[in-house]
Short mmCIF file of C-alpha atoms in Angstrom, two decimals:
data_model
loop_
_atom_site.label_atom_id
_atom_site.label_comp_id
_atom_site.label_asym_id
_atom_site.label_seq_id
_atom_site.Cartn_x
_atom_site.Cartn_y
_atom_site.Cartn_z
CA MET F 1 0.00 0.00 0.00
CA ALA F 2 1.36 3.40 -0.97
CA ARG F 3 2.12 5.63 1.98
CA LEU F 4 1.45 9.14 0.74
CA LEU F 5 1.49 10.39 4.30
CA THR F 6 4.34 8.65 6.11
CA LEU F 7 3.85 10.22 9.51
CA ALA F 8 0.80 11.33 11.45
CA PHE F 9 1.02 15.05 12.11
CA THR F 10 -0.36 17.56 14.58
CA LEU F 11 -1.47 21.12 13.84
CA ILE F 12 -2.45 23.92 16.15
CA CYS F 13 -5.74 25.24 14.86
CA MET F 14 -6.68 28.83 14.22
CA THR F 15 -9.27 28.95 17.01
CA ALA F 16 -9.61 30.51 20.41
CA THR F 17 -9.04 27.11 22.05
CA ALA F 18 -6.23 24.67 21.24
CA GLN F 19 -7.06 21.73 19.03
CA SER F 20 -4.91 19.06 17.45
CA LEU F 21 -5.41 17.01 14.31
CA SER F 22 -3.79 13.67 13.53
CA VAL F 23 -4.04 11.87 10.20
CA SER F 24 -3.57 8.15 9.59
CA ASP F 25 -1.73 6.52 6.72
CA GLU F 26 -3.77 5.80 3.62
CA PHE F 27 -5.40 2.44 2.95
CA PHE F 28 -7.00 1.28 -0.28
CA ILE F 29 -10.48 -0.24 0.07
CA GLY F 30 -10.77 -1.46 -3.52
CA GLY F 31 -13.99 -3.38 -4.14
CA ALA F 32 -14.94 -3.67 -0.48
CA ASP F 33 -18.62 -3.65 0.49
CA GLY F 34 -18.06 -0.90 3.04
CA TYR F 35 -16.03 0.35 5.96
CA GLY F 36 -16.66 2.10 9.25
CA ILE F 37 -15.23 3.38 12.52
CA ILE F 38 -16.00 1.08 15.47
CA GLY F 39 -14.80 3.25 18.37
CA LYS F 40 -12.01 3.91 20.82
CA TYR F 41 -10.75 1.24 23.24
CA ASN F 42 -8.22 2.45 25.80
CA ASP F 43 -5.23 3.58 23.70
CA ARG F 44 -6.50 2.55 20.26
CA ILE F 45 -9.10 3.39 17.66
CA LEU F 46 -10.59 0.50 15.69
CA TYR F 47 -12.06 0.62 12.22
CA PHE F 48 -13.20 -2.16 9.88
CA LEU F 49 -13.48 -3.10 6.23
CA LEU F 50 -16.10 -5.54 4.90
CA GLU F 51 -14.83 -7.67 2.04
CA ASN F 52 -15.80 -11.16 0.80
CA LYS F 53 -17.87 -11.81 3.94
CA LYS F 54 -14.85 -11.10 6.10
CA VAL F 55 -14.24 -8.28 8.58
CA LYS F 56 -10.78 -6.77 8.28
CA LEU F 57 -9.84 -4.85 11.42
CA ARG F 58 -7.13 -2.26 11.90
CA ALA F 59 -6.07 -0.61 15.18
CA LEU F 60 -4.56 2.89 15.33
CA ASP F 61 -2.73 4.43 18.27
CA ASN F 62 -3.26 7.92 19.70
CA LYS F 63 -1.12 9.43 16.94
CA MET F 64 -3.11 7.47 14.31
CA HIS F 65 -0.21 5.12 13.52
CA LYS F 66 -1.13 1.54 12.66
CA MET F 67 -0.73 -0.87 15.59
CA TRP F 68 -2.01 -4.14 14.14
CA GLU F 69 -4.38 -5.75 11.66
CA ARG F 70 -6.75 -8.71 12.10
CA GLU F 71 -9.02 -10.59 9.74
CA ILE F 72 -12.22 -12.19 11.03
CA GLU F 73 -14.39 -14.61 9.07
CA PRO F 74 -17.53 -15.16 11.18
CA ASP F 75 -18.78 -18.28 9.41
CA ARG F 76 -16.84 -20.31 6.86
CA LYS F 77 -19.25 -23.23 6.45
CA ASN F 78 -22.54 -21.44 5.84
CA ASN F 79 -23.70 -18.65 3.56
CA ALA F 80 -23.13 -15.78 5.98
CA SER F 81 -24.12 -12.15 5.40
CA ILE F 82 -22.86 -9.48 7.80
CA LEU F 83 -25.58 -7.11 9.05
CA ASP F 84 -23.45 -4.65 11.04
CA VAL F 85 -20.50 -4.09 13.34
CA VAL F 86 -21.58 -2.36 16.55
CA GLY F 87 -19.11 -0.92 19.05
CA THR F 88 -19.83 -0.18 22.70
CA LYS F 89 -17.44 1.35 25.26
CA GLN F 90 -16.07 -2.03 26.37
CA ASP F 91 -16.33 -4.31 23.32
CA PHE F 92 -17.77 -4.68 19.84
CA SER F 93 -20.10 -7.17 18.16
CA ILE F 94 -20.37 -8.54 14.63
CA LEU F 95 -23.99 -9.29 13.73
CA TYR F 96 -24.71 -11.57 10.80
CA GLN F 97 -27.28 -13.90 9.32
CA TYR F 98 -26.52 -17.33 7.91
CA ARG F 99 -28.49 -19.99 6.09
CA LYS F 100 -28.55 -23.73 6.77
CA LYS F 101 -30.97 -26.26 5.24
CA ASN F 102 -33.27 -23.45 4.04
CA ARG F 103 -33.49 -22.00 7.53
CA ASN F 104 -32.20 -18.54 8.39
CA TYR F 105 -30.39 -17.76 11.65
CA ILE F 106 -29.11 -14.67 13.44
CA LYS F 107 -25.71 -14.97 15.11
CA ILE F 108 -23.52 -12.54 17.08
CA HIS F 109 -19.80 -12.65 17.83
CA LYS F 110 -18.51 -10.39 20.61
CA TYR F 111 -14.87 -9.21 20.80
CA ASP F 112 -12.76 -7.09 23.10
CA GLY F 113 -10.59 -4.15 22.03
CA GLN F 114 -7.79 -6.54 21.01
CA ALA F 115 -10.17 -8.43 18.68
CA LYS F 116 -10.15 -11.42 21.03
CA LEU F 117 -13.36 -13.46 20.79
CA LEU F 118 -15.39 -13.17 24.02
CA ASP F 119 -18.59 -14.95 23.05
CA SER F 120 -20.42 -16.45 20.08
CA VAL F 121 -24.16 -17.08 20.14
CA THR F 122 -26.84 -18.03 17.61
CA VAL F 123 -29.50 -15.75 19.06
CA PHE F 124 -32.52 -16.51 16.86
CA ASP F 125 -33.98 -18.88 14.29
CA TRP F 126 -35.57 -16.55 11.72
CA GLY F 127 -37.46 -19.45 10.13
CA LYS F 128 -37.58 -21.51 6.97
CA ASP F 129 -37.89 -19.73 3.64
CA VAL F 130 -37.01 -20.34 0.02
CA LEU F 131 -35.49 -16.86 -0.16
CA VAL F 132 -32.92 -15.22 2.08
CA PRO F 133 -34.74 -12.53 4.10
CA LYS F 134 -33.75 -8.91 3.56
CA LEU F 135 -32.97 -7.69 7.06
CA ASP F 136 -32.34 -4.20 8.39
CA ILE F 137 -31.09 -3.07 11.77
CA LEU F 138 -31.68 -0.27 14.30
CA ILE F 139 -29.26 0.44 17.16
CA SER F 140 -30.32 1.97 20.46
CA GLU F 141 -28.73 5.26 21.47
CA ASP F 142 -26.68 3.63 24.24
CA LYS F 143 -25.67 0.83 21.81
CA LYS F 144 -26.64 -1.81 24.34
CA SER F 145 -29.37 -3.36 22.19
CA VAL F 146 -30.33 -3.73 18.54
CA LEU F 147 -33.51 -4.31 16.58
CA ILE F 148 -33.33 -6.59 13.53
CA TYR F 149 -36.37 -6.45 11.27
CA GLU F 150 -37.89 -7.49 7.95
CA ILE F 151 -40.77 -5.88 6.03
CA ILE F 152 -43.15 -8.60 4.80
CA GLU F 153 -45.46 -7.89 1.83
CA SER F 154 -45.77 -4.20 2.81
CA ARG F 155 -48.23 -5.12 5.57
CA GLN F 156 -46.18 -6.68 8.35
CA ILE F 157 -42.91 -6.16 10.13
CA LYS F 158 -41.12 -9.09 11.73
CA ALA F 159 -38.84 -7.73 14.45
CA LEU F 160 -36.31 -9.09 16.93
CA ALA F 161 -34.86 -7.05 19.79
CA VAL F 162 -31.53 -8.34 21.14
CA SER F 163 -29.40 -7.32 24.13
CA LEU F 164 -25.74 -6.87 23.19
CA ASP F 165 -24.77 -7.29 26.85
CA SER F 166 -26.26 -10.76 27.34
CA LEU F 167 -26.51 -11.73 23.63
CA ARG F 168 -30.08 -12.86 24.27
CA PRO F 169 -33.37 -11.88 22.65
CA ILE F 170 -35.39 -9.27 24.52
CA TRP F 171 -38.51 -9.94 22.45
CA ASP F 172 -39.59 -11.02 19.00
CA LYS F 173 -42.87 -10.05 17.38
CA THR F 174 -44.60 -9.89 14.00
CA LEU F 175 -46.68 -6.71 13.85
CA SER F 176 -49.50 -6.25 11.34
CA PHE F 177 -50.45 -2.95 9.75
CA ARG F 178 -53.34 -1.73 7.68
CA ALA F 179 -53.33 -2.47 3.95
CA ASP F 180 -50.60 -0.81 1.87
CA TRP F 181 -48.98 0.58 5.00
CA TYR F 182 -45.41 0.51 3.78
CA LYS F 183 -44.84 2.60 0.66
CA PRO F 184 -41.52 4.18 -0.34
CA GLU F 185 -43.17 7.50 -1.27
CA ARG F 186 -44.95 7.84 2.08
CA PHE F 187 -43.25 9.28 5.14
CA GLU F 188 -42.26 6.61 7.58
CA GLN F 189 -39.78 6.36 10.40
CA PHE F 190 -38.75 3.61 12.80
CA LEU F 191 -37.29 4.23 16.27
CA PHE F 192 -35.76 1.83 18.81
CA THR F 193 -35.21 3.08 22.36
CA ASN F 194 -32.76 2.26 25.16
CA GLN F 195 -35.70 0.61 26.95
CA GLY F 196 -36.19 -1.81 24.06
CA GLU F 197 -39.35 -0.14 22.73
CA PHE F 198 -40.11 0.02 19.02
CA TYR F 199 -41.98 2.85 17.27
CA ALA F 200 -43.26 2.79 13.69
CA ILE F 201 -44.58 6.16 12.50
CA THR F 202 -46.37 7.01 9.26
CA GLU F 203 -48.20 10.07 7.99
CA GLU F 204 -51.72 10.04 6.56
CA ASN F 205 -53.74 12.55 4.51
CA ASN F 206 -51.00 15.14 4.26
CA ARG F 207 -52.92 17.17 1.68
CA ILE F 208 -54.02 20.73 1.14
CA GLY F 209 -57.51 21.53 2.40
CA THR F 210 -58.05 18.53 4.68
CA GLU F 211 -58.54 18.39 8.44
CA LYS F 212 -57.84 14.63 8.58
CA HIS F 213 -54.07 14.98 8.50
CA TYR F 214 -52.42 12.89 11.23
CA PHE F 215 -49.37 10.84 12.21
CA ASP F 216 -50.11 7.19 12.88
CA VAL F 217 -47.92 5.70 15.62
CA LEU F 218 -47.52 2.01 16.43
CA LYS F 219 -45.61 1.23 19.61
CA TYR F 220 -44.47 -2.15 20.90
CA SER F 221 -42.64 -3.08 24.10
CA LYS F 222 -42.12 -6.30 25.99
CA ASN F 223 -43.89 -5.01 29.14
CA TYR F 224 -46.87 -3.22 27.59
CA GLY F 225 -47.38 -5.06 24.31
CA GLU F 226 -48.78 -3.45 21.18
CA HIS F 227 -50.31 0.02 21.27
CA SER F 228 -51.33 2.38 18.44
CA PHE F 229 -52.58 5.97 18.35
CA LYS F 230 -53.05 8.95 16.04
CA LEU F 231 -51.63 12.45 16.38
CA PRO F 232 -53.99 14.88 14.56
CA MET F 233 -52.20 17.77 12.85
CA LYS F 234 -55.20 20.08 12.37
CA ASP F 235 -55.19 21.87 9.02
CA ILE F 236 -51.47 22.25 8.32
CA ILE F 237 -49.32 20.54 5.70
CA SER F 238 -46.04 19.07 6.89
CA LEU F 239 -43.15 19.61 4.50
CA ASP F 240 -40.59 17.73 6.55
CA VAL F 241 -40.54 16.11 9.97
CA LYS F 242 -38.17 14.13 12.15
CA PHE F 243 -39.21 12.09 15.20
CA SER F 244 -36.77 11.23 17.96
CA TYR F 245 -36.97 9.48 21.33
CA ASP F 246 -35.70 11.27 24.44
CA ASN F 247 -34.20 8.42 26.48
CA VAL F 248 -33.58 10.63 29.54
CA ASN F 249 -37.15 11.95 29.87
CA GLN F 250 -38.61 8.87 28.13
CA GLN F 251 -40.81 10.76 25.70
CA LEU F 252 -41.39 10.82 21.97
CA VAL F 253 -40.72 14.19 20.35
CA ALA F 254 -40.71 15.59 16.83
CA ALA F 255 -39.64 18.71 14.99
CA GLY F 256 -41.08 19.62 11.62
CA LEU F 257 -41.70 22.27 9.00
CA TYR F 258 -45.21 23.26 7.97
CA SER F 259 -47.24 25.31 5.53
CA ALA F 260 -50.92 26.13 5.20
CA LYS F 261 -50.88 26.72 1.45
CA ASN F 262 -48.46 24.57 -0.56
CA PHE F 263 -45.64 22.03 -0.48
CA LEU F 264 -42.97 24.41 -1.81
CA ARG F 265 -42.46 26.96 0.97
CA ALA F 266 -42.22 26.37 4.70
CA GLN F 267 -44.08 29.03 6.66
CA GLY F 268 -42.94 27.87 10.09
CA HIS F 269 -41.80 25.02 12.31
CA PHE F 270 -43.68 22.79 14.75
CA PHE F 271 -42.85 20.80 17.86
CA ILE F 272 -44.52 17.64 19.19
CA SER F 273 -43.96 15.90 22.52
CA LEU F 274 -45.81 13.03 24.20
CA THR F 275 -45.88 11.77 27.76
CA PRO F 276 -44.28 8.32 28.23
CA GLN F 277 -47.62 6.52 28.54
CA TYR F 278 -49.59 8.53 25.99
CA ASN F 279 -53.03 7.19 25.04
CA GLU F 280 -55.03 8.12 21.95
CA GLY F 281 -57.37 11.05 22.52
CA ALA F 282 -55.33 12.51 25.38
CA PRO F 283 -53.84 15.97 24.85
CA PHE F 284 -50.30 16.16 23.53
CA LYS F 285 -48.05 19.15 22.93
CA LEU F 286 -48.30 20.58 19.42
CA ALA F 287 -46.74 24.03 19.06
CA LEU F 288 -46.65 25.99 15.80
CA HIS F 289 -44.16 28.81 15.25
CA PRO F 290 -44.35 30.87 12.03
CA PHE F 291 -41.15 32.12 10.42
CA ASP F 292 -40.70 35.89 10.39
CA ASP F 293 -39.01 38.33 8.01
CA GLU F 294 -36.02 38.64 10.33
CA LEU F 295 -35.18 34.93 10.02
CA ALA F 296 -35.71 34.98 6.25
CA SER F 297 -33.47 38.02 5.87
CA ALA F 298 -30.71 36.58 8.06
CA LEU F 299 -30.80 33.19 6.33
CA LEU F 300 -30.86 34.50 2.76
CA GLY F 301 -28.50 37.42 3.37
CA LYS F 302 -30.82 40.11 2.03
CA LYS F 303 -33.68 42.23 3.29
CA ILE F 304 -36.96 40.33 3.14
CA THR F 305 -40.34 41.91 3.84
CA GLU F 306 -43.62 40.00 3.89
CA SER F 307 -41.87 36.69 3.43
CA LYS F 308 -43.91 34.01 1.67
CA GLY F 309 -41.89 31.26 3.30
CA LEU F 310 -38.57 29.45 2.91
CA THR F 311 -37.72 26.75 0.39
CA ASP F 312 -35.53 23.62 0.42
CA LEU F 313 -35.44 23.21 4.20
CA LYS F 314 -34.81 19.88 5.91
CA ILE F 315 -34.75 18.86 9.59
CA GLN F 316 -31.31 17.26 9.89
CA ASP F 317 -30.91 16.63 13.61
CA ILE F 318 -32.61 16.80 17.00
CA VAL F 319 -30.54 17.37 20.14
CA HIS F 320 -32.32 16.49 23.38
CA ARG F 321 -32.07 18.82 26.35
CA ARG F 322 -32.13 17.46 29.89
CA ASP F 323 -35.22 19.50 30.72
CA GLY F 324 -37.25 17.81 27.95
CA GLY F 325 -36.82 20.52 25.35
CA ILE F 326 -34.95 20.12 22.09
CA LEU F 327 -32.60 21.82 19.69
CA ALA F 328 -33.79 21.29 16.11
CA VAL F 329 -31.17 21.72 13.39
CA VAL F 330 -32.46 22.76 9.94
CA GLU F 331 -30.42 22.89 6.73
CA GLN F 332 -31.08 24.19 3.22
CA VAL F 333 -30.81 21.11 0.97
CA LYS F 334 -31.55 20.73 -2.73
CA ALA F 335 -30.79 18.07 -5.35
CA VAL F 336 -31.30 18.91 -9.02
CA ASP F 337 -31.01 16.42 -11.87
CA ARG F 338 -29.79 17.59 -15.26
CA ARG F 339 -30.24 15.47 -18.36
CA ALA F 340 -27.46 15.94 -20.88
CA SER F 341 -28.60 15.71 -24.50
CA PHE F 342 -26.75 15.34 -27.78
CA THR F 343 -27.54 15.23 -31.50
CA THR F 344 -26.69 12.20 -33.63
CA SER F 345 -25.12 12.35 -37.10
CA SER F 346 -28.59 11.83 -38.57
CA GLY F 347 -29.85 14.95 -36.83
CA MET F 348 -31.88 13.04 -34.20
CA SER F 349 -31.85 14.43 -30.67
CA ASN F 350 -30.99 11.93 -27.96
CA ARG F 351 -31.30 12.17 -24.20
CA GLY F 352 -28.11 11.17 -22.50
CA TYR F 353 -26.98 10.54 -18.92
CA ILE F 354 -28.46 12.19 -15.84
CA SER F 355 -26.16 14.41 -13.79
CA MET F 356 -27.06 15.35 -10.21
CA ASP F 357 -26.24 18.68 -8.61
CA TYR F 358 -26.28 18.87 -4.81
CA PHE F 359 -26.68 22.11 -2.84
CA TYR F 360 -26.14 22.05 0.94
CA GLU F 361 -26.23 25.60 2.13
CA ASN F 362 -27.12 27.61 5.24
CA ALA F 363 -28.24 25.97 8.47
CA PHE F 364 -29.88 27.18 11.66
CA ALA F 365 -30.62 25.80 15.11
CA LEU F 366 -33.95 26.30 16.90
CA SER F 367 -34.15 26.02 20.68
CA ILE F 368 -37.57 24.84 21.88
CA ALA F 369 -38.60 24.64 25.54
CA PRO F 370 -40.41 21.59 27.01
CA ASP F 371 -43.74 23.43 26.82
CA GLY F 372 -43.21 24.08 23.11
CA GLN F 373 -42.20 27.74 23.31
CA ALA F 374 -39.53 28.92 20.87
CA GLN F 375 -36.60 30.41 22.81
CA TRP F 376 -33.80 31.36 20.43
CA ARG F 377 -32.35 30.58 17.02
CA SER F 378 -28.82 30.72 15.64
CA ILE F 379 -27.75 30.71 11.97
CA PHE F 380 -24.47 29.69 10.38
CA HIS F 381 -23.84 30.32 6.70
CA LYS F 382 -22.15 27.99 4.25
CA LYS F 383 -22.40 27.29 0.55
CA GLN F 384 -21.61 23.72 -0.47
CA PHE F 385 -22.06 22.53 -4.04
CA SER F 386 -21.12 19.18 -5.61
CA GLN F 387 -21.99 16.97 -8.56
CA ASP F 388 -22.63 13.25 -8.90
CA ASP F 389 -21.18 12.34 -5.49
CA GLU F 390 -24.42 11.64 -3.58
CA ALA F 391 -23.44 14.60 -1.37
CA ARG F 392 -21.02 12.41 0.59
CA PHE F 393 -18.80 15.36 1.49
CA SER F 394 -21.54 17.94 2.14
CA SER F 395 -23.56 18.92 5.22
CA PHE F 396 -21.94 18.79 8.69
CA PHE F 397 -21.13 16.68 11.72
CA LEU F 398 -22.54 17.72 15.08
CA ALA F 399 -20.09 17.08 17.93
CA LYS F 400 -21.36 17.34 21.52
CA THR F 401 -18.52 18.49 23.75
CA PRO F 402 -18.77 19.42 27.46
CA SER F 403 -18.72 23.16 26.76
CA ALA F 404 -20.64 23.52 23.49
CA LEU F 405 -22.10 22.02 20.35
CA ARG F 406 -19.70 22.05 17.41
CA PHE F 407 -20.83 21.88 13.77
CA LEU F 408 -17.89 20.74 11.60
CA PHE F 409 -18.03 21.09 7.81
CA ASN F 410 -16.14 21.68 4.57
CA ASP F 411 -16.41 25.27 3.37
CA GLU F 412 -16.40 24.01 -0.22
CA ILE F 413 -16.62 20.53 -1.70
CA GLU F 414 -13.10 20.54 -3.12
CA ARG F 415 -9.89 18.69 -2.36
CA SER F 416 -8.39 22.03 -1.41
CA THR F 417 -10.72 23.68 1.05
CA THR F 418 -10.97 25.19 4.50
CA VAL F 419 -12.51 23.06 7.23
CA SER F 420 -14.58 25.16 9.63
CA GLU F 421 -16.56 24.73 12.80
CA PHE F 422 -19.48 26.70 14.18
CA VAL F 423 -19.39 26.60 17.98
CA LEU F 424 -22.76 27.10 19.69
CA ASN F 425 -23.18 27.54 23.45
CA GLY F 426 -26.28 26.97 25.58
CA ALA F 427 -27.42 30.59 25.26
CA GLY F 428 -27.55 30.44 21.48
CA GLU F 429 -24.33 32.40 20.97
CA GLY F 430 -22.21 31.12 18.12
CA GLU F 431 -18.72 31.65 16.71
CA ARG F 432 -17.21 30.42 13.48
CA HIS F 433 -13.59 29.21 13.40
CA ALA F 434 -11.29 27.86 10.72
CA ILE F 435 -9.80 24.53 11.81
CA MET F 436 -7.49 23.56 8.96
CA ASN F 437 -6.81 23.80 5.24
CA THR F 438 -6.63 20.58 3.24
CA GLN F 439 -4.45 21.95 0.43
CA GLY F 440 -1.68 19.49 -0.44
CA GLN F 441 -2.78 16.98 2.22
CA GLU F 442 -4.77 14.55 0.03
CA LEU F 443 -7.83 14.87 2.29
CA TYR F 444 -11.45 14.73 1.17
CA LEU F 445 -13.44 14.67 4.40
CA ARG F 446 -16.82 12.97 4.86
CA PHE F 447 -18.16 14.76 7.94
CA LYS F 448 -21.58 13.09 7.75
CA ASP F 449 -19.85 9.75 8.46
CA ALA F 450 -17.70 10.96 11.36
CA LEU F 451 -17.87 9.37 14.81
CA GLN F 452 -17.39 10.99 18.20
CA VAL F 453 -15.18 8.51 20.10
CA ALA F 454 -14.75 10.52 23.31
CA ALA F 455 -16.05 13.68 24.95
CA ASN F 456 -13.35 15.70 23.19
CA GLU F 457 -12.41 13.52 20.19
CA ILE F 458 -13.95 13.08 16.74
CA VAL F 459 -12.73 10.76 13.98
CA VAL F 460 -13.56 11.73 10.38
CA PRO F 461 -13.00 9.52 7.31
CA SER F 462 -11.35 10.99 4.24
CA ASP F 463 -12.35 9.12 1.08
CA ASP F 464 -10.82 9.90 -2.30
CA LYS F 465 -11.21 7.36 -5.12
CA ARG F 466 -11.45 4.42 -2.69
CA ARG F 467 -8.37 5.57 -0.83
CA VAL F 468 -9.21 6.23 2.79
CA LYS F 469 -7.52 8.03 5.67
CA LEU F 470 -8.88 8.75 9.13
CA VAL F 471 -8.51 12.19 10.74
CA LYS F 472 -8.74 12.61 14.52
CA ILE F 473 -9.75 16.03 15.83
CA GLN F 474 -9.06 16.49 19.54
CA TYR F 475 -10.16 19.45 21.68
#
């Protein structure tokens, strides 16, 4: 493997507080199925590469030098398919499914930070089927449990909750929904909590001029069984919404964007919160907050009067506050497809390939109190543009440090760019700092795929033509 960067290096950043950056050597991932950062274990950071049904591990020291490599093949005899690699603070687990005599099984291997096998358990018999089931996975916020599930004929979901501590099932259940429940074009979201509860949320009748608009929520837990309810949304249209579960206050919350007139322009934002044991028909918090000209002017950088709303907004993140309130992070996002055309020698016009343009621009944070009142908002400006890259290098990573929230992002989607951070404190006061410049360093940072491995450490992958480096930012 070529070593374009022979030594990890440290830079003092151009910020009010000292930071250091360390960069690993490059590794080539070739035709691998994927890679990811597992976490930090004592003095090392582990990451993995999935290739030919094997997990290739590499350990890096505090200066991001390679310590060792391991190769793990979970199951040689059977047709194994790896679902995920999940790291906790003490260990990590490889989850996979395998097939034997037309039966499908779920198995987990647990390892310590040295990649020593601690336990190996077949946790569930998924059943007999001619076809291999297509399984997906949800991980709880504390990473102590996972939900493995399969959508069956758009009307059922077969789900298995597993503890990663004991490697035993918490519950398994097949839940039935109304006809045509699962449709790709319809809003839907699944949540899995630290308490092992599962939420499936869909939206119904989100149309102009109807009062029957509602969110349909199905909840399942081992202790309370199956429970469903509707959240009526009055006469508003929701343009975007994100649900999240507050594991500290044990409540379901949501932040969204709404309009009363059309699907093009958001006229305000809304907040939803439910008590832990909410029952249908009981009151729940639904607060609507219209956007004003001041926000529109600050976001767009020009004087706006009598604003008709804001376009291309998306709820990207929800940060839970200890008092039950939230911080909703909104970003301007747009994807535009362009069809290239050409004329043949016979004079016929032909439609060629489709090119995608991605725009990830300004973002703002909205602080909302537990009772739904809007408290403050803070805007940071950026202008990211890219083509045909699925926006892998756009948007931001939100790091939660003891003193502040830090939004890290590329100023431009170029190999030579400035990396910046927007530091936001609890009062809504923000500062923008330049962290580093990537010129001449062969770095192409994917902040959306970064991982916070400690209270003051973030690891960011750099991915350029299947050549990957890892960058550690330490505060």
